[in-house]
Coordinates of N, CA and C in Angstrom, one line a residue:
Chain U
D197 N 27.5 20.9 28.1 CA 27.9 19.3 27.8 C 29.1 19.3 27.6
T198 N 29.8 18.4 28.4 CA 31.2 18.9 28.6 C 32.1 17.7 27.7
G199 N 30.8 16.9 27.1 CA 31.1 15.8 26.4 C 31.8 14.6 27.0
V200 N 32.1 13.7 26.1 CA 32.1 12.7 26.7 C 34.0 11.9 27.1
S201 N 34.2 11.6 28.3 CA 35.2 11.6 29.2 C 36.1 10.6 29.1
Q202 N 37.2 10.3 28.8 CA 37.7 8.9 28.9 C 39.2 9.3 29.3
N203 N 39.4 8.1 30.3 CA 40.8 8.4 31.0 C 41.3 6.5 31.0
P204 N 42.7 6.4 30.8 CA 43.5 7.1 30.9 C 43.5 7.8 29.6
R205 N 44.3 8.6 29.1 CA 44.8 9.0 27.2 C 45.6 8.1 26.9
H206 N 46.7 7.6 27.8 CA 47.3 6.5 27.2 C 47.3 5.5 28.1
K207 N 48.0 4.1 27.8 CA 48.2 3.3 28.5 C 49.4 2.5 28.2
I208 N 50.6 1.8 28.6 CA 51.5 1.1 28.4 C 51.6 -0.1 29.0
T209 N 51.3 -0.9 28.6 CA 51.6 -2.9 30.0 C 51.9 -3.4 29.1
K210 N 52.7 -4.3 29.9 CA 53.3 -5.6 29.5 C 52.0 -6.7 29.1
R211 N 52.6 -7.3 28.0 CA 52.1 -8.9 27.9 C 51.5 -9.0 29.1
G212 N 49.9 -10.2 29.3 CA 49.9 -10.3 30.4 C 49.1 -9.8 31.5
Q213 N 49.0 -8.4 31.5 CA 48.6 -8.0 32.9 C 47.3 -7.5 32.2
N214 N 46.6 -6.6 33.3 CA 45.1 -6.6 33.7 C 45.1 -4.9 33.0
V215 N 44.5 -4.5 32.3 CA 44.2 -2.9 32.2 C 42.8 -2.6 32.4
T216 N 42.3 -1.5 33.0 CA 40.7 -1.0 33.0 C 41.0 0.6 32.2
F217 N 40.1 0.5 31.5 CA 39.4 1.9 30.9 C 38.4 2.4 31.3
R218 N 38.2 4.0 31.8 CA 37.1 4.5 32.5 C 36.2 5.7 31.1
C219 N 35.1 5.3 30.8 CA 34.5 6.2 30.3 C 33.6 6.9 30.9
D220 N 33.1 8.4 31.0 CA 32.1 9.0 31.3 C 31.5 9.8 30.4
P221 N 30.2 9.5 30.2 CA 29.3 9.9 28.9 C 28.9 11.1 29.2
I222 N 28.3 12.0 28.3 CA 27.3 13.0 28.4 C 26.6 12.6 29.5
S223 N 25.9 13.1 30.5 CA 25.3 13.2 31.6 C 24.0 12.9 31.4
E224 N 23.2 13.5 30.6 CA 22.1 12.4 30.3 C 21.4 11.2 29.1
H225 N 22.8 11.2 28.3 CA 22.8 9.9 27.4 C 22.3 8.4 28.3
N226 N 21.6 7.9 27.6 CA 21.4 7.0 28.2 C 22.2 5.7 27.4
R227 N 22.3 5.6 26.4 CA 23.3 4.6 25.6 C 24.9 5.3 25.6
L228 N 25.5 3.9 25.5 CA 26.8 4.0 26.2 C 27.9 3.0 25.1
Y229 N 28.5 3.3 24.2 CA 29.3 2.4 23.4 C 31.0 2.8 23.4
W230 N 31.2 1.3 23.3 CA 32.5 0.6 23.0 C 33.0 0.5 22.0
Y231 N 34.0 1.0 21.3 CA 34.6 0.8 20.0 C 35.8 0.6 20.2
R232 N 36.7 -0.2 19.3 CA 37.7 -0.6 18.9 C 38.5 -0.4 17.9
Q233 N 39.6 1.0 17.6 CA 40.5 1.4 16.2 C 42.1 1.2 16.1
T234 N 41.8 0.4 15.0 CA 43.0 -0.3 15.1 C 44.0 0.4 13.8
L235 N 45.1 1.0 13.7 CA 45.7 2.2 12.9 C 45.4 1.9 11.4
G236 N 44.6 2.5 10.6 CA 44.5 2.7 9.1 C 43.0 2.0 9.2
Q237 N 42.1 1.9 10.1 CA 40.7 1.1 10.1 C 39.7 2.3 10.7
G238 N 38.6 1.5 10.6 CA 37.3 2.4 10.9 C 37.2 1.6 12.5
P239 N 36.9 2.6 13.1 CA 36.4 1.8 14.5 C 35.5 0.3 14.6
E240 N 35.3 -0.3 15.3 CA 34.8 -1.4 15.1 C 34.3 -1.9 16.6
F241 N 32.8 -2.1 16.1 CA 32.1 -2.3 17.6 C 32.5 -3.2 18.2
L242 N 32.1 -3.0 19.5 CA 32.7 -4.1 20.8 C 31.3 -4.4 21.6
T243 N 30.5 -3.5 21.6 CA 29.5 -3.4 22.9 C 28.7 -2.1 23.2
Y244 N 27.4 -2.5 23.7 CA 27.0 -1.3 24.3 C 25.4 -1.3 25.2
F245 N 25.8 -0.4 26.0 CA 24.5 -0.6 27.2 C 23.6 0.8 27.2
Q246 N 22.2 0.2 27.3 CA 21.1 1.2 27.5 C 20.8 1.3 29.0
N247 N 21.2 2.2 29.1 CA 21.3 2.3 31.0 C 22.5 1.7 31.8
E248 N 21.9 0.7 32.7 CA 23.0 -0.2 33.2 C 22.8 -1.9 32.7
A249 N 22.0 -1.9 31.2 CA 22.2 -3.0 30.4 C 22.7 -3.2 29.2
Q250 N 23.9 -4.2 29.4 CA 24.7 -4.6 28.5 C 23.3 -5.2 27.2
L251 N 23.3 -4.6 25.9 CA 22.5 -5.1 25.1 C 23.4 -5.9 24.0
E252 N 24.2 -5.6 23.6 CA 24.8 -6.3 22.7 C 26.2 -6.4 22.6
K253 N 27.0 -7.4 22.6 CA 28.0 -7.7 22.7 C 28.8 -8.4 21.1
S254 N 29.5 -7.8 20.7 CA 30.3 -8.3 19.5 C 31.0 -9.0 19.7
R255 N 31.7 -10.6 18.6 CA 32.5 -11.7 18.8 C 33.5 -11.0 18.7
L256 N 34.2 -9.7 18.7 CA 35.4 -9.8 18.6 C 35.7 -9.8 20.4
L257 N 34.8 -9.2 21.1 CA 34.6 -9.5 22.3 C 34.8 -10.8 23.2
S258 N 36.2 -11.1 23.3 CA 36.5 -12.3 23.9 C 36.2 -12.3 25.7
D259 N 36.7 -13.9 25.9 CA 36.2 -13.6 27.5 C 37.2 -13.0 28.2
R260 N 38.1 -12.5 27.6 CA 39.3 -11.8 28.6 C 38.7 -10.6 28.7
F261 N 37.9 -10.1 27.8 CA 37.1 -8.2 27.9 C 35.9 -8.5 28.6
S262 N 35.5 -7.5 29.3 CA 34.3 -7.6 30.1 C 34.2 -6.1 30.3
A263 N 32.9 -5.3 30.2 CA 32.5 -3.9 30.3 C 31.2 -3.9 31.6
E264 N 31.5 -3.1 32.2 CA 30.5 -2.7 32.9 C 29.7 -1.0 32.8
R265 N 28.8 -1.2 33.3 CA 27.9 0.1 33.5 C 26.7 0.0 35.0
P266 N 27.9 0.1 35.9 CA 26.6 -0.2 37.5 C 25.3 0.6 37.4
K267 N 25.9 1.9 36.8 CA 24.7 2.4 37.8 C 23.6 3.4 36.6
G268 N 24.4 2.6 35.4 CA 24.0 3.8 33.9 C 24.3 4.7 34.0
S269 N 25.6 5.5 34.3 CA 26.5 6.3 34.4 C 27.7 5.9 33.5
F270 N 28.9 6.4 34.2 CA 30.1 6.1 33.7 C 30.3 4.2 33.6
S271 N 31.1 4.1 33.1 CA 31.5 2.7 32.1 C 32.9 2.4 32.2
T272 N 33.5 1.2 32.7 CA 34.7 0.3 32.5 C 34.6 -0.5 31.3
L273 N 36.0 -0.6 31.0 CA 35.9 -1.5 30.2 C 37.4 -2.6 30.5
E274 N 37.2 -3.5 31.0 CA 38.8 -4.0 31.4 C 39.5 -5.0 30.3
I275 N 40.2 -5.2 30.1 CA 41.0 -6.3 29.4 C 41.9 -6.9 30.3
Q276 N 41.3 -8.7 30.4 CA 42.2 -9.3 31.3 C 43.8 -9.9 30.2
R277 N 44.5 -10.1 31.0 CA 45.8 -11.2 30.0 C 46.0 -10.3 28.7
T278 N 46.6 -9.4 28.6 CA 46.8 -7.9 27.4 C 47.7 -9.4 26.6
E279 N 47.1 -9.0 25.5 CA 48.1 -9.4 24.7 C 48.4 -8.4 23.4
Q280 N 49.3 -8.7 22.8 CA 49.9 -7.9 21.6 C 49.1 -6.9 20.9
G281 N 48.4 -7.9 20.6 CA 47.2 -8.0 19.6 C 45.8 -7.1 19.8
D282 N 46.2 -6.9 21.3 CA 45.2 -5.9 22.0 C 45.7 -4.5 21.9
S283 N 46.4 -4.2 21.4 CA 47.0 -2.8 20.9 C 46.1 -2.0 19.7
A284 N 45.3 -1.2 20.8 CA 44.5 -0.3 19.9 C 43.9 1.2 20.5
M285 N 43.0 1.5 19.6 CA 42.2 2.8 20.6 C 41.1 2.4 20.7
Y286 N 41.1 2.2 21.8 CA 39.8 2.3 22.7 C 38.7 3.7 22.7
L287 N 37.6 3.5 21.9 CA 36.8 4.8 22.0 C 35.3 4.7 22.8
C288 N 34.9 5.2 23.6 CA 33.9 5.2 24.1 C 32.9 6.3 23.3
A289 N 31.9 6.3 23.1 CA 30.2 7.0 22.5 C 29.2 7.0 23.6
S290 N 28.5 8.4 23.6 CA 27.1 7.9 24.3 C 26.5 8.5 22.9
S291 N 24.9 8.5 23.7 CA 23.7 8.9 22.6 C 22.8 8.9 23.5
L292 N 21.8 9.8 22.9 CA 20.2 10.0 23.9 C 19.5 9.3 23.2
G293 N 18.5 9.2 24.4 CA 17.1 8.3 23.5 C 17.7 6.9 22.8
T294 N 16.5 6.2 22.3 CA 16.6 5.2 21.6 C 16.4 5.2 20.0
A295 N 16.4 5.9 19.4 CA 16.2 6.0 18.1 C 17.3 5.9 17.3
N296 N 17.6 4.9 16.3 CA 18.5 4.4 16.0 C 19.1 5.4 15.0
N297 N 18.7 6.4 14.5 CA 19.5 7.5 14.0 C 20.3 8.8 14.8
S298 N 19.7 8.7 16.4 CA 20.7 9.6 17.0 C 22.4 9.5 17.2
P299 N 22.6 11.0 16.7 CA 24.1 10.6 16.6 C 25.1 10.2 17.7
L300 N 25.8 9.6 17.5 CA 26.7 9.1 18.6 C 27.7 9.9 18.8
H301 N 28.4 10.1 20.4 CA 29.3 11.4 20.6 C 30.6 10.9 21.1
F302 N 31.3 10.9 20.2 CA 32.6 10.3 20.6 C 33.5 10.9 21.9
G303 N 34.2 10.3 22.4 CA 35.1 10.8 23.5 C 37.1 10.7 22.9
N304 N 37.9 11.2 23.3 CA 38.9 11.2 22.5 C 40.1 9.4 22.5
G305 N 39.1 9.0 23.4 CA 39.9 7.3 23.1 C 40.8 7.2 24.2
T306 N 41.3 6.0 24.5 CA 42.4 5.7 25.4 C 43.5 4.8 24.5
R307 N 44.5 5.1 24.1 CA 45.8 4.5 23.2 C 46.0 3.2 24.5
L308 N 46.1 2.2 23.4 CA 46.4 0.9 24.4 C 47.6 0.3 23.8
T309 N 48.9 0.0 24.4 CA 50.0 -0.1 23.6 C 50.5 -1.6 24.5
V310 N 50.6 -2.5 24.1 CA 51.0 -3.6 24.9 C 52.0 -4.2 23.7
T311 N 53.0 -4.2 25.2 CA 54.4 -4.3 24.6 C 54.8 -6.0 25.3
Chain T
A43 N 23.1 -8.3 7.5 CA 24.4 -7.8 7.8 C 24.4 -6.0 6.9
Q44 N 25.0 -4.8 7.4 CA 24.9 -3.6 7.2 C 26.3 -4.0 7.0
S45 N 26.9 -3.1 5.6 CA 28.4 -2.8 5.5 C 28.6 -1.1 5.0
V46 N 30.1 -1.1 5.0 CA 30.1 0.1 4.0 C 31.3 0.2 3.5
T47 N 31.6 0.6 2.4 CA 33.0 0.7 1.4 C 33.5 2.1 1.3
Q48 N 34.5 2.3 1.5 CA 35.3 3.5 0.9 C 36.1 3.7 0.1
L49 N 35.7 3.7 -0.9 CA 36.7 3.9 -2.4 C 38.0 4.9 -1.8
G50 N 39.2 4.4 -1.8 CA 40.3 5.3 -1.7 C 40.4 5.4 0.1
S51 N 41.3 5.1 0.6 CA 42.1 5.5 1.4 C 42.6 6.9 1.6
H52 N 43.3 7.1 0.7 CA 43.9 8.3 0.9 C 43.7 9.5 -0.3
V53 N 43.4 10.8 0.0 CA 43.0 11.5 -1.2 C 43.9 12.4 -0.7
S54 N 44.3 12.9 -1.8 CA 45.0 14.8 -1.9 C 44.6 15.1 -2.7
V55 N 44.5 16.6 -2.5 CA 43.8 17.7 -2.6 C 44.4 19.0 -2.7
S56 N 44.4 19.8 -3.7 CA 44.8 21.3 -2.9 C 44.5 22.1 -3.0
E57 N 44.3 22.9 -2.1 CA 43.7 24.1 -1.6 C 42.8 24.8 -2.1
G58 N 41.2 24.9 -1.9 CA 40.3 25.3 -2.9 C 40.0 24.6 -3.4
A59 N 39.8 23.3 -3.9 CA 39.6 22.1 -5.0 C 38.7 21.8 -4.5
L60 N 37.5 21.2 -5.2 CA 37.0 20.1 -4.5 C 37.5 18.8 -4.0
V61 N 36.3 18.8 -3.0 CA 36.4 17.2 -2.2 C 35.8 16.4 -2.3
L62 N 35.7 15.6 -3.0 CA 34.9 14.2 -3.0 C 35.2 13.2 -2.0
L63 N 34.5 12.3 -1.6 CA 35.0 10.9 -0.6 C 34.1 10.5 -0.9
R64 N 34.0 9.0 -1.7 CA 32.9 8.2 -1.8 C 33.0 7.1 -0.9
C65 N 31.2 6.9 -0.6 CA 30.6 5.9 0.3 C 30.0 5.1 -0.2
N66 N 29.9 3.7 0.0 CA 29.1 2.5 -0.3 C 28.4 1.6 0.5
Y67 N 26.9 2.0 0.7 CA 26.9 1.0 1.6 C 26.0 -0.4 1.2
S68 N 25.7 -1.4 2.5 CA 25.3 -2.2 1.9 C 23.9 -2.5 2.9
S69 N 22.8 -2.3 2.9 CA 21.7 -2.4 3.4 C 20.4 -3.1 3.2
S70 N 19.9 -4.0 4.2 CA 18.4 -4.5 3.6 C 17.4 -3.9 3.4
V71 N 17.5 -2.6 4.6 CA 16.7 -2.0 5.2 C 17.1 -0.6 5.0
P72 N 16.4 0.3 5.0 CA 16.5 1.6 4.2 C 17.4 2.3 5.8
P73 N 18.5 2.9 5.6 CA 19.5 2.9 6.6 C 19.6 4.1 7.1
Y74 N 20.3 4.5 8.3 CA 20.5 6.0 8.7 C 21.7 5.6 8.2
L75 N 22.4 7.1 7.8 CA 24.0 7.0 7.0 C 24.8 8.0 7.6
F76 N 25.8 8.3 7.7 CA 26.6 9.2 9.2 C 27.7 9.2 8.1
W77 N 28.2 11.0 8.3 CA 29.8 11.2 7.8 C 30.3 11.2 9.4
Y78 N 31.9 11.0 9.5 CA 32.5 11.5 10.7 C 33.9 12.1 10.1
V79 N 34.4 12.9 11.2 CA 35.7 13.3 10.9 C 36.2 13.1 12.0
Q80 N 37.7 12.9 12.2 CA 38.7 12.5 13.2 C 39.9 13.0 12.8
Y81 N 40.5 14.1 13.5 CA 41.8 14.8 13.5 C 42.7 13.5 14.1
P82 N 43.9 14.0 13.8 CA 44.7 13.0 15.2 C 45.0 12.7 16.6
N83 N 44.9 12.1 16.9 CA 44.9 11.5 18.3 C 43.4 11.8 19.1
Q84 N 42.6 12.3 18.5 CA 41.0 12.5 18.7 C 39.9 12.1 18.3
G85 N 39.0 11.8 19.2 CA 37.5 10.7 19.1 C 37.1 10.9 17.3
L86 N 35.9 10.8 17.5 CA 35.4 11.2 15.7 C 34.5 11.9 16.3
Q87 N 34.3 12.9 14.9 CA 33.3 14.3 15.6 C 32.1 14.1 14.1
L88 N 30.9 14.1 14.3 CA 29.8 14.0 13.6 C 29.8 15.9 12.6
L89 N 30.0 14.7 11.4 CA 30.2 15.9 9.8 C 27.9 16.5 9.5
L90 N 27.7 14.9 9.5 CA 26.2 15.4 8.6 C 25.4 13.7 9.0
K91 N 24.2 13.4 8.9 CA 23.3 12.4 9.4 C 22.5 12.6 8.1
Y92 N 22.1 11.9 7.3 CA 20.9 11.4 6.7 C 20.0 10.1 7.7
T93 N 18.6 10.7 7.4 CA 17.8 9.5 8.1 C 16.6 10.1 7.6
S94 N 16.8 10.1 6.0 CA 15.4 9.6 5.4 C 14.4 11.0 5.0
A95 N 15.0 11.8 5.6 CA 14.2 13.0 5.0 C 15.1 13.6 3.8
A96 N 15.2 14.8 3.7 CA 15.9 15.5 2.6 C 17.3 14.5 1.9
T97 N 17.4 14.6 0.6 CA 18.5 13.4 0.0 C 19.5 14.0 0.4
L98 N 19.6 15.4 0.2 CA 21.0 16.5 0.0 C 20.5 16.9 1.0
V99 N 22.3 16.5 2.3 CA 22.7 16.4 3.7 C 23.6 17.7 3.8
K100 N 23.4 18.6 4.7 CA 23.7 19.8 4.8 C 24.5 19.4 5.9
G101 N 26.5 19.5 6.0 CA 26.5 19.0 7.5 C 27.7 20.7 8.0
I102 N 28.2 20.2 9.1 CA 29.3 21.3 9.2 C 30.3 21.6 8.6
N103 N 31.1 23.1 8.6 CA 32.6 23.3 7.8 C 32.2 23.2 6.5
G104 N 31.6 23.1 6.0 CA 30.8 23.3 4.4 C 30.3 22.1 3.6
F105 N 30.2 21.1 4.6 CA 30.7 19.7 3.9 C 28.9 19.2 3.5
E106 N 28.4 18.7 2.7 CA 27.2 18.0 2.3 C 27.4 16.6 1.8
A107 N 26.4 16.2 1.7 CA 26.5 14.8 1.3 C 25.3 14.2 0.4
E108 N 24.9 13.1 -1.0 CA 23.7 13.3 -1.2 C 23.5 11.7 -1.2
F109 N 22.1 11.4 -0.8 CA 21.9 10.1 -0.5 C 21.3 9.5 -1.8
K110 N 21.4 8.4 -2.7 CA 21.4 8.1 -3.5 C 21.0 6.3 -3.6
K111 N 19.7 6.3 -3.2 CA 19.3 4.4 -3.5 C 19.6 3.5 -4.3
S112 N 19.3 4.8 -5.5 CA 19.5 3.9 -7.0 C 20.9 3.2 -6.7
E113 N 21.9 3.7 -6.2 CA 24.0 3.5 -6.2 C 24.2 3.6 -4.9
T114 N 23.1 3.3 -4.1 CA 23.7 2.8 -2.5 C 24.8 3.9 -2.6
S115 N 24.9 4.8 -2.2 CA 26.0 5.7 -2.2 C 25.6 6.9 -1.2
F116 N 26.8 7.2 -0.7 CA 26.4 8.2 -0.1 C 27.8 9.5 -0.2
H117 N 27.5 9.8 -0.7 CA 29.4 10.6 -1.5 C 29.4 12.1 -0.5
L118 N 30.7 12.1 0.4 CA 30.8 13.8 0.9 C 31.5 14.7 0.0
T119 N 30.7 15.8 -0.1 CA 31.3 16.7 -0.9 C 31.9 18.1 -0.2
K120 N 32.4 18.8 -0.5 CA 33.1 20.4 -0.2 C 33.8 20.9 -1.5
P121 N 32.8 22.2 -1.1 CA 33.7 22.5 -2.9 C 34.6 23.5 -3.2
S122 N 35.3 23.7 -1.7 CA 36.7 24.4 -1.8 C 37.3 24.0 -0.4
A123 N 38.3 23.2 -0.5 CA 39.2 22.5 0.6 C 39.9 23.7 1.1
H124 N 39.9 23.4 2.4 CA 40.9 24.5 3.3 C 41.9 23.6 4.2
M125 N 43.1 24.1 4.2 CA 44.1 23.3 5.1 C 43.7 22.7 6.1
S126 N 42.7 23.3 7.0 CA 42.2 22.7 8.1 C 40.8 21.3 8.3
D127 N 40.8 21.0 6.4 CA 40.3 19.8 6.3 C 40.9 18.4 5.9
A128 N 42.4 18.9 6.5 CA 43.0 17.3 6.5 C 43.0 16.8 7.6
A129 N 42.5 15.4 7.7 CA 42.1 14.7 8.8 C 41.6 13.1 8.0
E130 N 40.7 12.5 9.0 CA 40.7 11.0 8.2 C 39.0 11.1 8.6
Y131 N 38.0 10.6 7.2 CA 37.0 10.9 7.3 C 36.1 9.2 7.3
F132 N 35.1 9.6 7.9 CA 34.7 7.7 8.3 C 33.4 8.1 7.5
C133 N 32.5 7.1 6.9 CA 31.2 7.0 6.2 C 30.8 5.8 7.2
A134 N 29.8 6.1 7.8 CA 29.2 4.7 8.8 C 27.3 4.6 8.6
V135 N 27.2 3.3 8.7 CA 25.3 2.9 8.9 C 24.7 2.7 10.0
S136 N 23.6 2.8 9.9 CA 22.9 2.0 11.0 C 21.9 1.8 10.6
G137 N 20.9 1.3 11.4 CA 19.5 0.7 10.6 C 18.5 0.6 12.1
P138 N 17.8 0.2 11.6 CA 16.3 0.6 12.4 C 16.1 -0.7 13.6
A139 N 17.1 -2.1 13.1 CA 16.8 -2.8 14.6 C 18.7 -2.7 14.9
A140 N 19.8 -1.7 14.4 CA 20.5 -2.2 14.8 C 21.7 -1.5 16.3
G141 N 19.8 -1.2 17.2 CA 20.3 -0.4 18.3 C 21.2 0.7 18.5
N142 N 21.1 1.3 17.1 CA 22.0 2.6 16.8 C 23.3 2.3 17.0
K143 N 23.5 0.9 16.6 CA 25.0 0.6 16.4 C 25.8 1.1 15.1
L144 N 26.8 1.6 15.3 CA 27.1 2.2 13.6 C 28.2 1.0 13.3
T145 N 28.0 1.0 11.8 CA 28.6 0.0 11.3 C 29.9 1.4 10.5
F146 N 31.2 0.6 10.1 CA 32.1 2.0 9.8 C 32.8 1.4 8.5
G147 N 33.1 2.5 7.5 CA 33.9 2.0 6.5 C 35.4 2.1 7.3
G148 N 36.2 1.8 6.2 CA 38.0 1.7 6.3 C 38.3 3.3 6.6
G149 N 37.6 4.2 6.3 CA 38.0 5.6 6.5 C 38.5 6.4 5.2
T150 N 39.0 7.4 4.9 CA 40.1 8.0 3.7 C 40.5 9.0 4.3
R151 N 41.3 9.5 4.6 CA 42.4 10.3 4.4 C 42.9 11.0 3.7
V152 N 42.6 12.5 4.3 CA 42.6 13.6 3.6 C 44.1 14.6 3.3
L153 N 44.8 14.7 2.3 CA 45.7 15.6 2.5 C 45.3 16.7 1.8
V154 N 46.0 18.0 2.2 CA 45.3 19.5 1.4 C 46.5 20.0 1.4
K155 N 46.9 20.2 -0.2 CA 48.0 20.9 -0.3 C 48.1 22.4 -0.8
P156 N 49.2 23.2 -0.3 CA 49.0 24.4 -0.4 C 48.7 24.8 -1.5

């Protein structure tokens, strides 16, 4: 178990630029989740995949955000035309199985700063 | 819809004293409840989970939590605080139809004084 890996750890970008983050889940985990966490707040759900299928998207996920998990392994989260309000920690998590009590295993996150 | 409320955004305790972090949930169905801990610049680590078995749940690092349906609470405790317990703690709820999607509370930051 090498854990959930996220890259990059930090990203600083100028407003209006596009950014892409990558998440590598624990290898046998079939579910993958993206969360956003702003300073002093709990993580907020963005979207999740079961294998390669994106099963749910939060209303927080505007049309500037897109997530993919093309082969049911790693996932990418792209933000187009970044805004200062997108500055946050983006957390990826994975879990095994389809039971709703399976614990989520989180990566260390990607901290995005939009200047 | 499910929700979680954590009472107290900051808690300060002396080393060796009791740690008590409060969590109340709202759910229309029997919930699954979790406590996670987050150290600075890191992701979240599972402390413990409640999934309708025993109401008193023991977790890692000496933490435990008790599910009380009548009070819709899932408070986290540790009898004796250690300096290494300084972190932020999040309560979260999931449910049978939630796709294992967790809804988190706002978190409680714990400061441990020597």
